[in-house]
Coordinates of C-alpha atoms in Angstrom, one line a residue:
M115 CA -3.9 -93.3 -43.7
K116 CA -5.4 -95.8 -46.1
L117 CA -6.0 -96.0 -49.9
T118 CA -8.2 -98.5 -51.7
P119 CA -9.0 -98.9 -55.4
T120 CA -12.6 -97.6 -55.2
R121 CA -13.1 -96.5 -51.6
A122 CA -9.6 -95.5 -50.8
A123 CA -8.2 -93.1 -48.3
F124 CA -6.2 -90.3 -50.0
V125 CA -2.6 -90.9 -48.8
G126 CA 0.2 -90.5 -51.3
L127 CA -1.0 -87.2 -52.7
L128 CA -1.6 -85.8 -49.3
L129 CA 2.0 -86.2 -48.3
L130 CA 3.2 -84.0 -51.2
V131 CA 3.2 -80.8 -49.3
G132 CA 5.3 -78.2 -51.1
V133 CA 3.5 -75.4 -52.9
I134 CA 4.9 -72.8 -55.1
Q135 CA 3.7 -69.6 -56.7
A136 CA 6.3 -67.2 -58.1
Q137 CA 4.9 -64.2 -56.2
S138 CA 7.9 -63.7 -53.9
Q139 CA 11.6 -63.3 -54.3
S140 CA 12.6 -65.2 -51.1
V141 CA 15.7 -67.3 -51.4
I142 CA 16.9 -70.5 -49.6
R143 CA 20.7 -71.0 -49.5
G144 CA 22.6 -73.8 -47.9
R145 CA 24.9 -76.7 -48.2
V146 CA 24.6 -80.5 -48.6
L147 CA 27.0 -82.6 -46.5
D148 CA 27.9 -86.3 -46.1
A149 CA 26.8 -87.0 -42.5
S150 CA 29.4 -89.8 -42.1
T151 CA 32.4 -87.6 -43.0
N152 CA 31.0 -84.1 -42.7
K153 CA 32.4 -83.3 -46.1
P154 CA 30.5 -81.5 -48.9
L155 CA 28.3 -83.8 -51.1
P156 CA 28.6 -82.4 -54.6
F157 CA 25.9 -82.5 -57.2
A158 CA 23.1 -83.5 -54.8
T159 CA 19.6 -82.6 -55.9
V160 CA 17.6 -80.0 -53.8
Y161 CA 14.0 -79.3 -54.7
I162 CA 10.7 -78.1 -53.3
N163 CA 8.4 -81.1 -52.9
A164 CA 5.7 -81.6 -55.5
S165 CA 6.8 -78.7 -57.7
M166 CA 8.9 -77.8 -60.7
L167 CA 11.4 -75.8 -58.6
G168 CA 14.7 -77.5 -58.0
T169 CA 18.4 -77.2 -58.4
T170 CA 21.7 -79.2 -58.2
A171 CA 24.4 -78.4 -55.6
D172 CA 27.8 -77.4 -57.0
G173 CA 31.1 -79.2 -56.4
D174 CA 31.3 -77.7 -53.0
G175 CA 27.8 -78.9 -52.0
Q176 CA 26.4 -75.3 -52.1
Y177 CA 22.9 -74.7 -53.5
Q178 CA 20.4 -71.9 -53.9
L179 CA 16.6 -71.9 -54.5
T180 CA 14.9 -68.7 -55.6
G181 CA 11.4 -67.3 -56.3
L182 CA 9.8 -68.9 -53.2
P183 CA 6.3 -68.0 -52.0
T184 CA 5.2 -66.8 -48.6
R185 CA 3.9 -70.0 -47.3
T186 CA 4.9 -73.4 -45.9
V187 CA 7.1 -75.5 -48.2
E188 CA 8.9 -78.8 -47.9
V189 CA 12.5 -78.7 -49.0
V190 CA 14.0 -82.1 -50.1
A191 CA 17.6 -83.1 -50.6
S192 CA 18.6 -86.4 -52.2
S193 CA 21.6 -88.1 -53.7
V194 CA 22.2 -91.6 -55.0
G195 CA 23.4 -93.9 -52.2
F196 CA 22.1 -91.6 -49.5
K197 CA 18.8 -91.5 -47.6
T198 CA 16.5 -88.7 -48.7
L199 CA 16.1 -85.9 -46.2
R200 CA 13.1 -83.5 -45.9
H201 CA 12.7 -80.3 -44.0
T202 CA 9.5 -78.3 -43.6
L203 CA 10.1 -74.5 -43.8
R204 CA 7.6 -71.7 -43.3
I205 CA 8.5 -68.9 -45.6
G206 CA 7.6 -65.5 -44.3
N207 CA 8.8 -62.0 -45.2
E208 CA 12.5 -62.7 -44.8
P209 CA 14.4 -62.3 -48.1
V210 CA 17.0 -65.1 -47.3
Y211 CA 16.6 -68.4 -45.5
R212 CA 19.5 -70.7 -44.7
L213 CA 19.0 -74.5 -44.6
S214 CA 21.7 -77.2 -44.8
F215 CA 21.4 -80.9 -45.0
A216 CA 23.5 -83.8 -43.7
L217 CA 22.6 -86.9 -45.7
V218 CA 23.1 -90.3 -44.2
P219 CA 24.5 -93.1 -46.4
D220 CA 21.9 -95.7 -47.3
V221 CA 23.5 -99.0 -46.4
N222 CA 20.8 -101.1 -48.1
A223 CA 21.2 -99.2 -51.4
L224 CA 24.9 -99.5 -51.4
Q225 CA 24.7 -103.3 -50.8
T226 CA 22.0 -103.8 -53.5
V227 CA 23.1 -106.4 -56.1
T228 CA 21.1 -106.5 -59.3
V229 CA 20.3 -110.0 -60.5
T230 CA 18.7 -110.5 -63.9
A231 CA 16.4 -113.5 -64.2
K232 CA 13.5 -114.7 -66.2
R233 CA 10.3 -113.0 -65.0
T234 CA 7.5 -115.3 -64.0
G235 CA 3.8 -114.8 -64.6
A236 CA 3.2 -114.2 -60.9
Y237 CA 5.8 -111.5 -60.8
D238 CA 4.3 -109.8 -63.9
R239 CA 0.9 -109.7 -62.0
M240 CA 2.6 -108.1 -59.1
V241 CA 4.1 -105.4 -61.4
R242 CA 0.7 -104.7 -62.9
Q243 CA -0.9 -104.4 -59.5
F244 CA 1.9 -102.1 -58.3
K245 CA 1.5 -99.8 -61.3
R246 CA -2.3 -99.8 -61.0
E247 CA -2.2 -98.8 -57.3
L248 CA 0.6 -96.2 -57.7
L249 CA -0.5 -94.6 -61.0
G250 CA -4.3 -95.0 -60.5
D251 CA -7.1 -96.5 -62.6
T252 CA -7.7 -93.7 -65.1
P253 CA -7.1 -93.2 -68.8
F254 CA -4.1 -91.0 -68.0
A255 CA -2.4 -94.0 -66.3
D256 CA -2.2 -95.8 -69.7
K257 CA -0.1 -92.8 -70.9
C258 CA 2.5 -93.1 -68.1
L259 CA 5.8 -95.0 -68.4
I260 CA 8.0 -95.9 -65.4
T261 CA 11.4 -95.8 -67.2
N262 CA 13.4 -97.4 -64.3
L263 CA 11.0 -100.0 -63.2
K264 CA 14.0 -102.4 -62.6
S265 CA 14.9 -100.3 -59.6
V266 CA 11.7 -101.5 -57.9
S267 CA 11.8 -104.5 -55.6
L268 CA 8.5 -106.3 -55.0
T269 CA 7.6 -108.9 -52.4
V270 CA 4.4 -110.5 -51.4
S271 CA 3.5 -112.3 -48.2
D272 CA 0.0 -113.7 -47.3
G273 CA -1.5 -111.5 -50.0
Q274 CA 0.2 -108.3 -48.9
L275 CA 2.3 -106.6 -51.6
R276 CA 5.2 -104.4 -50.6
A277 CA 7.5 -102.3 -52.8
S278 CA 10.7 -100.4 -52.4
A279 CA 13.0 -98.6 -54.8
T280 CA 16.8 -98.0 -54.9
E281 CA 16.4 -94.7 -56.7
P282 CA 13.6 -92.2 -57.4
L283 CA 11.1 -93.5 -59.9
V284 CA 11.2 -91.7 -63.2
I285 CA 7.7 -91.5 -64.6
E286 CA 7.1 -90.0 -68.0
N287 CA 3.5 -88.8 -68.2
K288 CA 2.7 -88.3 -71.9
A289 CA -0.9 -87.3 -71.0
L290 CA 0.0 -84.3 -68.9
G291 CA 3.4 -83.5 -70.4
Y292 CA 5.6 -84.0 -67.3
R293 CA 8.5 -86.1 -66.2
L294 CA 7.9 -87.0 -62.6
Y295 CA 10.7 -88.0 -60.2
Y296 CA 9.1 -89.8 -57.3
D297 CA 11.2 -90.9 -54.3
L298 CA 9.1 -93.8 -53.0
T299 CA 9.6 -94.0 -49.2
Y300 CA 6.8 -96.5 -48.5
F301 CA 4.4 -98.8 -50.4
D302 CA 2.2 -101.7 -49.4
T303 CA -1.2 -102.9 -50.5
Y304 CA -3.4 -105.5 -48.8
R305 CA -7.0 -106.5 -49.9
R306 CA -8.8 -103.2 -50.5
A307 CA -6.3 -100.9 -48.7
T308 CA -3.1 -99.3 -50.1
H309 CA -0.5 -97.3 -48.2
Y310 CA 2.1 -95.3 -50.0
A311 CA 4.2 -92.1 -49.5
G312 CA 7.0 -90.2 -51.1
T313 CA 8.3 -86.9 -52.4
S314 CA 8.1 -85.7 -56.0
R315 CA 9.8 -83.3 -58.4
F316 CA 8.5 -82.3 -61.9
E317 CA 10.1 -81.5 -65.1
G318 CA 8.2 -80.3 -68.2
L319 CA 8.4 -82.4 -71.4
T320 CA 9.1 -80.7 -74.7
S321 CA 6.1 -80.8 -77.0
E322 CA 6.5 -81.9 -80.6
N323 CA 4.1 -79.3 -81.9
A324 CA 1.5 -76.7 -80.8
E325 CA -1.3 -79.3 -81.1
Q326 CA 0.4 -81.5 -78.5
A327 CA 1.0 -78.6 -76.1
E328 CA -2.7 -77.6 -76.3
R329 CA -3.7 -81.3 -75.7
W330 CA -1.5 -81.3 -72.5
D331 CA -3.1 -78.1 -71.3
R332 CA -6.6 -79.6 -71.8
N333 CA -5.6 -82.8 -70.0
R334 CA -4.2 -80.9 -67.1
Q335 CA -7.5 -79.0 -66.8
K336 CA -9.3 -82.4 -66.9
A337 CA -7.1 -83.8 -64.2
Y338 CA -7.8 -80.8 -62.0
Q339 CA -11.6 -80.8 -62.5
G340 CA -13.3 -82.7 -59.7
S341 CA -10.0 -83.4 -57.8
V342 CA -9.3 -82.9 -54.1
R343 CA -7.3 -79.8 -54.9
H344 CA -10.3 -78.4 -56.9
L345 CA -12.6 -79.1 -54.0
L346 CA -10.4 -77.5 -51.4
T347 CA -9.7 -74.5 -53.5
T348 CA -13.4 -73.8 -54.0
L349 CA -14.3 -74.6 -50.4
I350 CA -11.9 -71.9 -49.2
A351 CA -13.1 -69.4 -51.8
G352 CA -16.8 -70.2 -51.0
T353 CA -17.5 -71.1 -54.7
H354 CA -17.7 -74.9 -54.5
E355 CA -21.4 -75.0 -55.6
Q356 CA -20.7 -72.7 -58.6
E357 CA -17.9 -75.1 -59.5
G358 CA -20.1 -78.1 -59.5
F359 CA -19.6 -79.5 -55.9
L360 CA -22.4 -80.4 -53.5
V361 CA -21.0 -80.9 -50.0
Y362 CA -23.2 -82.3 -47.2
K363 CA -22.4 -83.2 -43.5
A364 CA -22.9 -86.9 -43.1
T365 CA -25.1 -88.4 -40.4
F366 CA -22.9 -91.4 -39.9
N367 CA -19.3 -92.0 -38.9
A368 CA -16.8 -93.5 -41.4
P369 CA -15.6 -96.9 -40.2
A370 CA -11.9 -97.5 -39.9
N371 CA -12.2 -100.7 -42.0
P372 CA -12.0 -99.7 -45.7
D373 CA -13.6 -103.0 -46.7
I374 CA -17.0 -101.7 -45.6
P375 CA -18.7 -100.2 -48.6
I376 CA -19.9 -96.6 -48.3
A377 CA -23.3 -97.8 -49.6
Q378 CA -23.8 -99.7 -46.3
M379 CA -23.2 -96.4 -44.3
A380 CA -25.4 -94.1 -46.3
N381 CA -29.1 -95.0 -45.7
A382 CA -30.9 -91.8 -46.6
L383 CA -30.3 -88.9 -48.9
P384 CA -28.1 -86.2 -47.4
T385 CA -30.1 -83.1 -46.3
N386 CA -27.5 -81.0 -44.4
P387 CA -25.6 -78.8 -46.9
V388 CA -22.3 -77.4 -45.6
R389 CA -21.4 -73.7 -45.6
S390 CA -17.7 -73.3 -46.3
D391 CA -17.2 -70.7 -43.5
S392 CA -18.2 -73.5 -41.0
L393 CA -15.3 -75.6 -42.2
V394 CA -12.5 -73.1 -42.9
T395 CA -10.7 -70.8 -40.4
P396 CA -7.6 -68.7 -40.7
A397 CA -4.2 -70.3 -40.1
T398 CA -0.8 -68.7 -39.1
L399 CA 0.1 -67.6 -42.6
P400 CA -2.3 -65.5 -44.7
S401 CA -2.0 -68.0 -47.6
E402 CA -3.1 -70.9 -45.5
R403 CA -6.3 -72.1 -43.9
R404 CA -7.4 -74.7 -41.3
L405 CA -10.0 -77.2 -42.5
F406 CA -11.9 -79.3 -40.0
S407 CA -15.2 -81.1 -39.7
A408 CA -16.3 -83.3 -36.8
K409 CA -18.5 -85.4 -39.1
P410 CA -17.5 -86.9 -42.5
L411 CA -18.3 -84.7 -45.6
E412 CA -20.3 -86.3 -48.4
V413 CA -19.1 -84.7 -51.7
F414 CA -20.8 -85.0 -55.1
Y415 CA -19.3 -83.6 -58.3
T416 CA -22.3 -82.7 -60.5
R417 CA -20.3 -81.9 -63.7
Q418 CA -19.9 -85.7 -64.3
R419 CA -22.1 -88.7 -64.2
A420 CA -21.4 -91.9 -62.3
I421 CA -23.2 -95.2 -61.5
S422 CA -21.2 -95.9 -58.4
S423 CA -23.0 -93.3 -56.2
P424 CA -24.7 -94.9 -53.1
Y425 CA -27.7 -92.6 -53.8
K426 CA -29.7 -93.5 -57.0
A427 CA -31.3 -90.1 -57.0
M428 CA -27.9 -88.4 -57.2
P429 CA -25.9 -90.2 -60.0
Y430 CA -22.7 -88.2 -59.6
P431 CA -19.1 -89.1 -58.6
Y432 CA -19.3 -89.6 -54.8
S433 CA -16.5 -89.1 -52.3
L434 CA -16.3 -89.2 -48.5
V435 CA -13.9 -86.7 -46.8
Y436 CA -13.2 -87.2 -43.0
M437 CA -10.6 -86.5 -40.3
P438 CA -10.4 -89.6 -38.0
T439 CA -7.7 -88.0 -35.8
G440 CA -9.8 -85.1 -34.8
K441 CA -7.2 -82.6 -36.0
A442 CA -7.6 -79.8 -38.5
A443 CA -5.7 -80.1 -41.8
I444 CA -3.6 -77.1 -43.0
V445 CA -4.5 -76.2 -46.6
T446 CA -3.2 -73.4 -48.8
T447 CA -5.7 -71.1 -50.6
D448 CA -5.0 -72.8 -53.9
G449 CA -6.0 -76.2 -52.5
W450 CA -2.7 -77.8 -51.6
I451 CA -2.5 -79.8 -48.4
V452 CA 0.4 -78.6 -46.3
Q453 CA -0.3 -80.8 -43.2
P454 CA -2.9 -83.5 -43.7
N455 CA -3.1 -84.5 -40.0
G456 CA -5.0 -87.7 -40.8
L457 CA -7.3 -86.2 -43.5
E458 CA -8.7 -89.1 -45.6
V459 CA -10.7 -89.4 -48.8
R460 CA -12.6 -92.4 -50.0
G461 CA -14.6 -92.8 -53.2
A462 CA -14.2 -91.1 -56.6
M463 CA -11.5 -88.6 -55.6
S464 CA -9.3 -91.2 -54.1
N465 CA -8.6 -92.4 -57.6
D466 CA -6.3 -89.3 -58.1
R467 CA -2.9 -91.0 -58.0
L468 CA 0.4 -90.2 -59.7
A469 CA -1.0 -90.3 -63.2
T470 CA -3.2 -87.2 -62.4
L471 CA -0.8 -85.5 -60.1
L472 CA -0.1 -81.9 -61.0
P473 CA 2.8 -79.7 -59.8
A474 CA 1.9 -77.4 -56.9
D475 CA 3.0 -74.4 -58.9
W476 CA 0.6 -75.2 -61.7
Q477 CA -2.5 -73.0 -61.8
P478 CA -5.9 -73.7 -63.5
A479 CA -6.7 -71.6 -66.5
G480 CA -8.3 -68.3 -65.5
Q481 CA -8.0 -68.9 -61.7
S482 CA -6.3 -65.6 -61.2
D483 CA -9.2 -63.8 -62.8
K484 CA -11.9 -65.5 -60.7
Q485 CA -13.1 -63.6 -57.7
P486 CA -15.3 -65.3 -55.0
L487 CA -18.9 -64.2 -55.2
P488 CA -19.8 -62.1 -52.1
R489 CA -22.2 -63.8 -49.8
P490 CA -25.5 -62.0 -50.1
A491 CA -26.9 -60.3 -47.0
E492 CA -30.0 -61.8 -45.5
G493 CA -33.1 -60.7 -47.3
T494 CA -31.3 -59.6 -50.6
V495 CA -31.8 -61.4 -53.9
L496 CA -29.0 -62.1 -56.3
P497 CA -29.5 -60.7 -59.9
P498 CA -31.7 -63.1 -61.9
D499 CA -29.2 -63.2 -64.8
S500 CA -26.8 -65.5 -62.8
L501 CA -29.5 -68.2 -62.4
I502 CA -30.7 -67.8 -66.0
N503 CA -27.2 -68.0 -67.4
A504 CA -26.6 -71.1 -65.4
V505 CA -29.7 -72.7 -66.8
V506 CA -28.8 -71.7 -70.3
T507 CA -25.2 -73.1 -69.9
R508 CA -26.4 -76.4 -68.5
W509 CA -29.0 -76.8 -71.3
A510 CA -26.3 -76.1 -73.9
D511 CA -23.9 -78.6 -72.3
G512 CA -26.7 -81.2 -72.3
Q513 CA -27.4 -80.6 -76.0
Q514 CA -23.9 -81.5 -77.0
N515 CA -24.5 -85.2 -76.0
A516 CA -28.2 -85.3 -76.5
T517 CA -29.7 -88.0 -78.6
P518 CA -32.3 -87.4 -81.3
S519 CA -35.9 -87.0 -80.2
V520 CA -38.3 -89.7 -81.6
F521 CA -42.1 -89.5 -82.0
L522 CA -44.5 -92.0 -83.5
H523 CA -48.1 -91.6 -84.8
L524 CA -50.4 -94.6 -85.1
D525 CA -53.3 -95.1 -87.5
K526 CA -55.7 -96.3 -84.7
G527 CA -56.3 -96.3 -81.0
L528 CA -57.5 -99.9 -80.8
Y529 CA -56.4 -103.0 -82.7
A530 CA -57.7 -106.5 -83.2
T531 CA -55.7 -109.6 -83.9
G532 CA -55.2 -109.9 -87.7
D533 CA -55.0 -106.1 -88.1
R534 CA -52.0 -104.3 -89.5
L535 CA -50.6 -101.6 -87.2
W536 CA -49.3 -98.7 -89.3
F537 CA -47.0 -96.1 -87.8
S538 CA -45.4 -92.8 -89.0
G539 CA -42.2 -91.7 -87.2
Y540 CA -40.3 -88.4 -86.7
V541 CA -36.6 -88.2 -85.8
L542 CA -35.8 -84.7 -84.7
N543 CA -32.6 -82.8 -83.9
P544 CA -32.7 -82.4 -80.1
A545 CA -31.4 -78.8 -80.2
T546 CA -33.8 -77.4 -82.9
Y547 CA -36.6 -80.0 -83.0
Q548 CA -36.3 -79.9 -86.7
P549 CA -36.1 -83.1 -88.8
T550 CA -32.6 -84.5 -89.0
V551 CA -30.9 -84.2 -92.4
P552 CA -28.3 -86.4 -94.1
G553 CA -24.8 -85.7 -92.9
E554 CA -26.0 -84.0 -89.7
T555 CA -25.3 -87.0 -87.6
E556 CA -23.0 -90.0 -87.7
L557 CA -25.8 -92.3 -86.5
E558 CA -27.1 -95.1 -88.6
P559 CA -30.0 -93.9 -90.8
A560 CA -32.6 -96.3 -89.2
L561 CA -35.3 -96.1 -86.6
H562 CA -35.7 -99.2 -84.4
V563 CA -39.4 -100.0 -83.6
E564 CA -40.4 -102.7 -81.2
L565 CA -43.7 -104.2 -80.2
V566 CA -43.5 -105.9 -76.8
A567 CA -46.3 -108.3 -75.7
P568 CA -47.4 -108.7 -72.1
N569 CA -45.5 -112.0 -71.9
G570 CA -42.3 -110.3 -73.1
R571 CA -42.4 -111.6 -76.6
L572 CA -40.7 -109.0 -78.9
L573 CA -41.4 -108.0 -82.5
H574 CA -38.7 -105.8 -84.0
Q575 CA -38.5 -103.8 -87.2
W576 CA -36.1 -101.3 -88.7
A577 CA -37.6 -98.3 -90.5
R578 CA -35.4 -96.3 -92.8
V579 CA -35.1 -92.6 -91.9
R580 CA -35.3 -90.1 -94.8
E581 CA -35.1 -86.4 -93.9
G582 CA -36.3 -87.0 -90.4
R583 CA -39.3 -89.2 -91.4
A584 CA -39.9 -93.0 -91.2
S585 CA -42.9 -95.3 -91.6
G586 CA -43.7 -98.9 -91.4
S587 CA -46.2 -101.5 -90.1
F588 CA -46.6 -104.6 -88.0
R589 CA -49.1 -107.4 -88.7
L590 CA -50.8 -108.5 -85.5
S591 CA -50.9 -112.2 -85.6
D592 CA -54.2 -114.0 -85.0
S593 CA -52.5 -115.9 -82.2
L594 CA -51.9 -112.8 -80.1
A595 CA -53.6 -112.7 -76.7
T596 CA -55.8 -109.8 -75.6
G597 CA -53.9 -107.3 -73.5
T598 CA -51.9 -104.1 -73.3
Y599 CA -48.8 -104.0 -75.6
R600 CA -45.9 -101.6 -75.4
L601 CA -44.7 -99.9 -78.6
R602 CA -41.1 -98.6 -78.4
A603 CA -38.9 -96.6 -80.8
Y604 CA -35.3 -95.5 -80.6
S605 CA -32.4 -94.5 -82.8
G606 CA -28.9 -95.9 -82.8
A607 CA -27.7 -93.2 -80.3
D608 CA -30.1 -94.6 -77.7
A609 CA -28.5 -98.0 -77.5
N610 CA -26.8 -97.2 -74.2
Q611 CA -29.7 -95.2 -72.7
A612 CA -31.7 -96.4 -69.7
R613 CA -35.0 -96.3 -71.7
P614 CA -36.1 -95.8 -75.3
A615 CA -36.6 -92.4 -76.8
F616 CA -40.3 -93.1 -77.4
E617 CA -42.7 -95.5 -75.6
R618 CA -46.5 -95.9 -75.4
T619 CA -49.1 -98.6 -74.8
I620 CA -51.7 -99.9 -77.2
T621 CA -54.6 -102.3 -76.7
V622 CA -55.0 -105.4 -78.8
V623 CA -58.2 -107.5 -78.7
S624 CA -58.2 -111.1 -79.7
G625 CA -60.9 -112.4 -82.1
I626 CA -62.5 -109.0 -82.7
R627 CA -62.0 -107.1 -85.9
V628 CA -62.2 -103.4 -85.7
R629 CA -64.7 -102.1 -88.3
A630 CA -63.1 -101.0 -91.6
E631 CA -62.4 -97.3 -91.9
P632 CA -65.5 -95.6 -93.4
K633 CA -65.3 -94.0 -96.8
P634 CA -65.4 -90.2 -97.0
T635 CA -68.9 -90.3 -98.4
D636 CA -70.0 -92.2 -95.3
V637 CA -68.6 -89.9 -92.6
L638 CA -71.6 -87.7 -92.2
A639 CA -73.9 -90.8 -92.1
S640 CA -71.8 -92.8 -89.6
V641 CA -72.5 -92.5 -85.9
Y642 CA -69.5 -93.0 -83.7
S643 CA -68.2 -91.6 -80.4
V644 CA -65.7 -88.8 -80.0
D645 CA -63.0 -89.0 -77.4
V646 CA -62.2 -85.6 -75.8
Q647 CA -59.5 -84.8 -73.4
F648 CA -59.1 -81.5 -71.4
L649 CA -55.5 -81.0 -70.3
P650 CA -54.6 -78.1 -67.9
E651 CA -51.4 -76.3 -68.9
G652 CA -48.8 -77.1 -66.2
G653 CA -50.9 -80.1 -65.0
H654 CA -53.2 -78.3 -62.6
W655 CA -56.5 -76.5 -62.8
V656 CA -57.0 -74.4 -59.7
V657 CA -60.0 -72.4 -58.5
G658 CA -59.7 -68.7 -58.8
L659 CA -56.7 -68.8 -61.2
L660 CA -56.8 -68.0 -64.9
S661 CA -55.7 -71.2 -66.7
R662 CA -55.3 -72.5 -70.2
L663 CA -56.9 -75.9 -71.0
G664 CA -55.6 -77.8 -73.9
I665 CA -58.3 -79.7 -75.8
K666 CA -57.8 -82.9 -77.9
A667 CA -60.6 -84.6 -79.8
V668 CA -60.2 -87.9 -81.8
D669 CA -62.6 -90.3 -83.3
K670 CA -62.6 -94.1 -82.7
Q671 CA -59.9 -94.6 -85.4
G672 CA -57.6 -92.3 -83.4
R673 CA -57.8 -89.5 -86.0
G674 CA -58.1 -85.8 -85.0
I675 CA -61.5 -84.3 -85.7
A676 CA -62.3 -80.6 -86.3
G677 CA -65.1 -78.8 -84.6
T678 CA -66.3 -75.9 -82.5
G679 CA -67.5 -75.8 -78.9
R680 CA -68.4 -73.8 -75.8
V681 CA -67.9 -74.2 -72.1
L682 CA -71.1 -74.1 -69.9
T683 CA -71.7 -74.0 -66.2
A684 CA -74.0 -76.5 -64.5
S685 CA -76.8 -74.0 -64.9
G686 CA -76.2 -73.7 -68.6
V687 CA -74.4 -70.3 -68.7
D688 CA -72.0 -69.9 -71.6
V689 CA -68.6 -68.8 -70.2
A690 CA -66.1 -69.6 -73.0
R691 CA -65.9 -70.8 -76.6
F692 CA -63.2 -72.7 -78.5
V693 CA -62.3 -74.0 -82.0
L694 CA -60.6 -77.3 -82.8
N695 CA -58.4 -77.5 -85.9
R696 CA -58.3 -80.4 -88.4
F697 CA -56.0 -82.3 -86.1
G698 CA -58.6 -82.1 -83.3
M699 CA -56.4 -79.7 -81.2
G700 CA -57.5 -76.4 -79.5
S701 CA -57.4 -74.5 -76.3
V702 CA -59.6 -72.3 -74.0
E703 CA -58.7 -69.9 -71.2
L704 CA -61.0 -70.0 -68.1
T705 CA -61.0 -69.0 -64.5
P706 CA -62.9 -71.8 -62.5
Q707 CA -65.1 -70.6 -59.7
P708 CA -65.6 -72.2 -56.3
N709 CA -68.2 -75.0 -56.0
E710 CA -68.9 -74.8 -59.8
R711 CA -68.9 -77.7 -62.3
Y712 CA -68.3 -77.2 -66.0
K713 CA -69.1 -79.1 -69.1
A714 CA -68.2 -78.7 -72.8
E715 CA -70.7 -78.8 -75.7
L716 CA -68.8 -79.9 -78.8
L717 CA -70.1 -79.8 -82.4
T718 CA -68.3 -81.9 -85.0
T719 CA -69.2 -83.8 -88.2
A720 CA -70.3 -86.6 -86.0
G721 CA -72.9 -84.4 -84.3
Q722 CA -73.2 -82.7 -81.0
T723 CA -71.7 -84.3 -77.8
I724 CA -71.5 -83.2 -74.2
H725 CA -68.3 -83.8 -72.1
S726 CA -67.5 -83.0 -68.4
L727 CA -64.5 -80.9 -67.6
P728 CA -62.2 -82.1 -64.8
V729 CA -62.9 -80.9 -61.3
P730 CA -60.6 -77.9 -60.4
D731 CA -58.3 -78.1 -57.3
S732 CA -59.2 -75.9 -54.4
T733 CA -55.6 -74.7 -54.0
G734 CA -52.3 -75.0 -55.9
L735 CA -50.0 -73.5 -58.5
V736 CA -50.6 -73.0 -62.2
L737 CA -48.0 -72.6 -64.9
A738 CA -48.3 -70.7 -68.2
V739 CA -45.7 -70.4 -70.9
D740 CA -45.9 -67.9 -73.8
A741 CA -43.5 -67.3 -76.7
V742 CA -42.3 -63.7 -76.8
T743 CA -41.2 -61.8 -80.0
D744 CA -37.8 -63.5 -80.1
S745 CA -38.7 -67.1 -80.9
T746 CA -35.7 -68.3 -78.9
Q747 CA -37.2 -67.0 -75.6
L748 CA -40.2 -68.0 -73.5
R749 CA -42.1 -66.0 -70.8
I750 CA -43.1 -68.2 -67.9
H751 CA -46.0 -67.3 -65.5
V752 CA -46.5 -69.0 -62.2
R753 CA -49.6 -68.2 -60.2
A754 CA -50.6 -69.4 -56.8
S755 CA -53.9 -69.5 -55.0

């Protein structure tokens, strides 16, 4: 089993196989002996692997473990100067189990001589690499301290780093609130692959105050979310999609060489979603399941964003789960791997190392209250509230990190070199679409406005924001060339976004001055064209379906113009009428008929003009949205031809 920094196989954690839930009163009793003398070994440590359940043998080597669950556990016995011994025990309905250990003296440990010398820079780099590979590359790793690092021996040969320890590593995890005793049995890393294994025992740290205890609880939840344990728990329960996982059966086979990037294997978007009941089958014990897939599983965790996904259309943490040995893994119903049987994980979830390791007897908040949703029978429809609530929840989550919405209005639609481009901007709260107010955000009170020429030349200006409004201008130099320019605007919160909050194009003509704006007294006398747009709601105007057309009319200066109008057929029949407000905005509802063409007759202060309506589609869908009595709700209508 292999483990790499970014596309690693999941090894060390898979070997931690003990699982505890205090649901049973089964007891394990036994004795720890010295195998060389067959005499009792006093004060040896006996514990359930990867749990907080452990004890110390008495002076006669006797021990007792209580509160065991009905499932497979791994019992570990260790003592300084002796080799650690493990025994897998399947706990059934028997109240008492007897298990004794005969520990063999560790000759290498007894002969170890500690030599203190000045540490070189090369050795320090080896230590940093060892800690990074063992603890993981996560923020929690920075909060972990190996208190007995001097017990670790590191060697390197031809780029391959190996490590061993004369005693269990003691790791204080200040992020999760645990002291972890990790008996390292194997560790080596070479190039992009790391192999490590061991047994673990947890002790809870004492919190300094209630705030620290709450922070530990939150961090434990974060460590669980999106982990292998989280995935397996939800796969067994059939709730993986509700918990944010998308699981697909891959069309390729995972290569044995971990140096090959996953991106080279994944050529097309996955299209074969996996049903959990096709992967999971019952095992011997009621609390265990068999997990098997002949093809690798591509896993996305949609509750987070990531740029390392091999699919640009699916920017989520990506992992590859596969079983190269062809054997099923044995997994408990709460997601702990009892027998990995070669199960490997590459990608995002392989970064779960010791810094994010949780005891097997830890349970996520509220897990006992969650019940798997029943699979609906064919032909039945789930209540709509579940989908609506999911949409509302995702929208609310998105608003927490949403950046302000930005809009710009310009004084014209066409500019000549030498003109001054005037703009008026709005900076709106993304949740309420109301102007931002002082103190509502920590963002800098400025709007960045940029004018980008076709050759990439950039003009930049800061406009001060007051109560959600900003204004300013650019002077268009006489040296500018004719072309299409891009006007962009964004706030300080958009600095790390892929594109600006607002962007539009404008046309600049070199050497031609746009006629000065007419005085109000000259408006009726001036003769100029009116630009009218007809915009179907939802984007499509379909024959035989009642649709709402938005209407926008502006003059050659880009200002809205008021007026009235009517819609006529090709034969001149009046079928609808509309009114445009002072901003040149209006709408009309109309059902287009087959083989019919429509035109609009518009009367404004500029006179009467005729405009053709777009040709309706023969088939398609139309969308209509109406506000209901409660202003926080919308009624959406979808009609099909």
